[in-house]
Amino acid sequence: MSQGHIKKQPAKVDPARISATLNNFLVIRLVVASVIFAVALILTIPTFLRILLLVISAGLAGYDIILKAVDCILNGDYFASPVLLILISVLAFFVGFATEGAALILLYQIGLLLLKFTKEHTKKAALDLVQGRDEDVIAHMRELAGNEESCSMAIENVMRSSAGTILRLAMLFAVVYAIALPLFTSFGFLVSIHRALIILLIATPMSVVASIPVAGLVGLCSSASHGLVFNNAYSMEAMADASVAVIDKSGVFTDECPRVISMYSDVLDQETFLNFVAHAVYYSEQPVANAISAVFDRDYRLDVIKDFREIPGYGVELSIDGIPVTFATAEYLRGRGLDIDESGETAGQTFYMVVAGRKMGKVVISSDINSDLENLVPELKAAGIGRCILLCEDGKEVGQAFAEDMNFSEMYAQCTPEKKLDIVDETTRKTKGAVLFLYSNGMEQHSSAAVDIRVSKRAKYADAVVSADELESLPIVKQISRRVREICIENALFAFIVKSVLIFLSIIGYCNLWLAVVLDFATAIATVLNTIRITGPSLRANLRYKFGK
């Protein structure tokens, strides 16, 4: 092919480079607008020319705000911040406060730039928390940082709704104030309208919710640094509300896939006995079946297997070539009237092979318990999860003994994957708070729990993943999620207090438009910076005090 026919590949678009270019362009605009604004104030020029320069300054600094306002109006969002900002600025020009109207647009844009700078650096500090983790975790956190919606939380909707209600009340109050002030005092309508505009500006919800997505990211990164990786901030926030934890034993407290420790038969040779056992558990979904299939490398004769019946937590029953076979625990066999001698048994879980009522041999599989999790349930309860429910595939005796040792509130034995989901569903329906479901395998759908956490590196249906080595960090992450909520509420209250003070100052005439917008942005920046307290030493000290770590 000739060189003239070579198809050129399109250049790759670098979002970071585009963002930097736009920021540089905005800075240039603001510098030029500021110079024009200063000229309008410093030089002695006719009033109409000064107002013209102020209009040019405001237009150059905020023409993009005008475009956003138009877009919001076309979409029916009449109370959006850009719409209110342009309305207030225009009215300020008309009532004789052109300098403040232009300063409002100019300072608003400068405030947005500073707020964006603060957010970016706070996000960078948050991402530094996951340095040293797996590349997949780092990439996931970076993806969340680039998507503000993923870092938003339900509390933001509550704050926006509350702020929206306050805004509407403020608008009503501003109208009444603008009309009433001249009627009952010596002030004119121009003064009352000016103060009403200030009240309306202060009532906009920007500083109330500015920090929430940043707080969400800081919480997500802090949780990931302890090993629990959430898909989004909504799931992390749901964990803050969790009052019940439903925990699957398999893969959490024990090995997900146990191994065969020993196999013995005093009737059959080792190879024949293994062949017999492997066929018995071929259709089983219990952990013992996985352990046996891992050591059996021969072909199966499935035509000899008939009348298979799963006995969750105990074993299986079937017929092989018409002969009744039971492969089960001693607890189950004793319930069937068989005398099983368990003396001299080694550590692990033992299953016995019974053929036509005669004991043929036994298989012992590992039942190792993660010793690092012996205090998991008490620590979860200390972190605010009052009920901890154990789901296990064991029989009732084994399950009850384990539940008591680990301080569980409730226990359900002989659980199949379907039964586990049913229990989670029932628990969710009967619980006022949120339910957390911790599991390792066997789930091919999302449960009805508020938060599904899977012990794995990846999970298609779960809301979060955690490695088996870091399960002990769950109580800490529970505290982190609550801390995120507390910080968001603190920030909102701080913003509301500042706004209340500003409104009071506006009513008595000690505040103007530019001071209101400067202090509102200062409040927003302060709340963003405050989010880093989520990872502060006070939280870690509190956790060490509670859990002795």
Coordinates of N, CA and C in Angstrom, one line a residue, residues 246 387 389-392 410-429 435 437 448:
V246 N -25.4 -10.2 58.7 CA -25.7 -11.6 58.4 C -24.4 -12.2 57.7
R387 N -27.0 -7.0 66.1 CA -27.3 -8.4 65.9 C -26.4 -8.9 64.8
I389 N -25.8 -12.5 62.8 CA -26.5 -13.8 62.5 C -25.5 -14.6 61.7
L390 N -25.4 -15.9 62.1 CA -24.5 -16.8 61.4 C -25.3 -17.7 60.5
L391 N -24.8 -17.9 59.2 CA -25.3 -18.8 58.3 C -24.3 -19.9 58.1
C392 N -24.6 -21.1 58.2 CA -23.6 -22.2 57.9 C -24.2 -23.4 57.3
E410 N -27.6 -15.1 66.6 CA -28.5 -16.1 66.1 C -27.7 -17.0 65.1
M411 N -28.3 -18.2 64.8 CA -27.6 -19.1 63.9 C -28.6 -19.9 63.1
Y412 N -28.3 -20.1 61.8 CA -29.1 -20.9 60.9 C -28.2 -22.0 60.3
A413 N -28.6 -23.3 60.5 CA -27.8 -24.4 60.0 C -28.3 -24.9 58.8
Q414 N -27.6 -25.8 58.1 CA -28.0 -26.6 56.9 C -28.5 -25.6 55.8
C415 N -27.7 -24.6 55.6 CA -28.1 -23.5 54.6 C -27.6 -23.8 53.2
T416 N -28.5 -23.9 52.3 CA -28.2 -23.8 50.9 C -28.1 -22.4 50.4
P417 N -27.5 -22.1 49.3 CA -27.4 -20.7 48.8 C -28.8 -20.1 48.7
E418 N -29.8 -20.8 48.3 CA -31.2 -20.3 48.2 C -31.7 -19.9 49.6
K419 N -31.4 -20.8 50.6 CA -31.9 -20.6 51.9 C -31.2 -19.4 52.5
K420 N -29.9 -19.2 52.2 CA -29.2 -18.0 52.7 C -29.9 -16.7 52.3
L421 N -30.2 -16.7 51.0 CA -30.8 -15.5 50.4 C -32.2 -15.2 51.0
D422 N -32.9 -16.3 51.3 CA -34.2 -16.2 51.9 C -34.1 -15.6 53.3
I423 N -33.1 -16.1 54.1 CA -32.9 -15.6 55.4 C -32.5 -14.1 55.4
V424 N -31.7 -13.7 54.5 CA -31.3 -12.3 54.3 C -32.5 -11.5 54.0
D425 N -33.4 -12.0 53.1 CA -34.6 -11.3 52.7 C -35.5 -11.1 53.9
E426 N -35.7 -12.2 54.6 CA -36.6 -12.1 55.8 C -36.0 -11.1 56.9
T427 N -34.7 -11.2 57.1 CA -34.1 -10.3 58.1 C -34.2 -8.9 57.7
T428 N -34.1 -8.6 56.4 CA -34.2 -7.2 55.9 C -35.6 -6.7 56.1
R429 N -36.6 -7.5 55.8 CA -38.0 -7.1 55.9 C -38.4 -6.8 57.4
V435 N -29.2 -3.8 56.7 CA -28.6 -5.1 56.9 C -27.4 -5.3 56.1
F437 N -24.7 -8.0 54.6 CA -24.5 -9.4 54.3 C -23.1 -9.7 53.8
S448 N -31.1 -8.9 49.2 CA -32.0 -7.8 49.5 C -31.3 -6.9 50.6

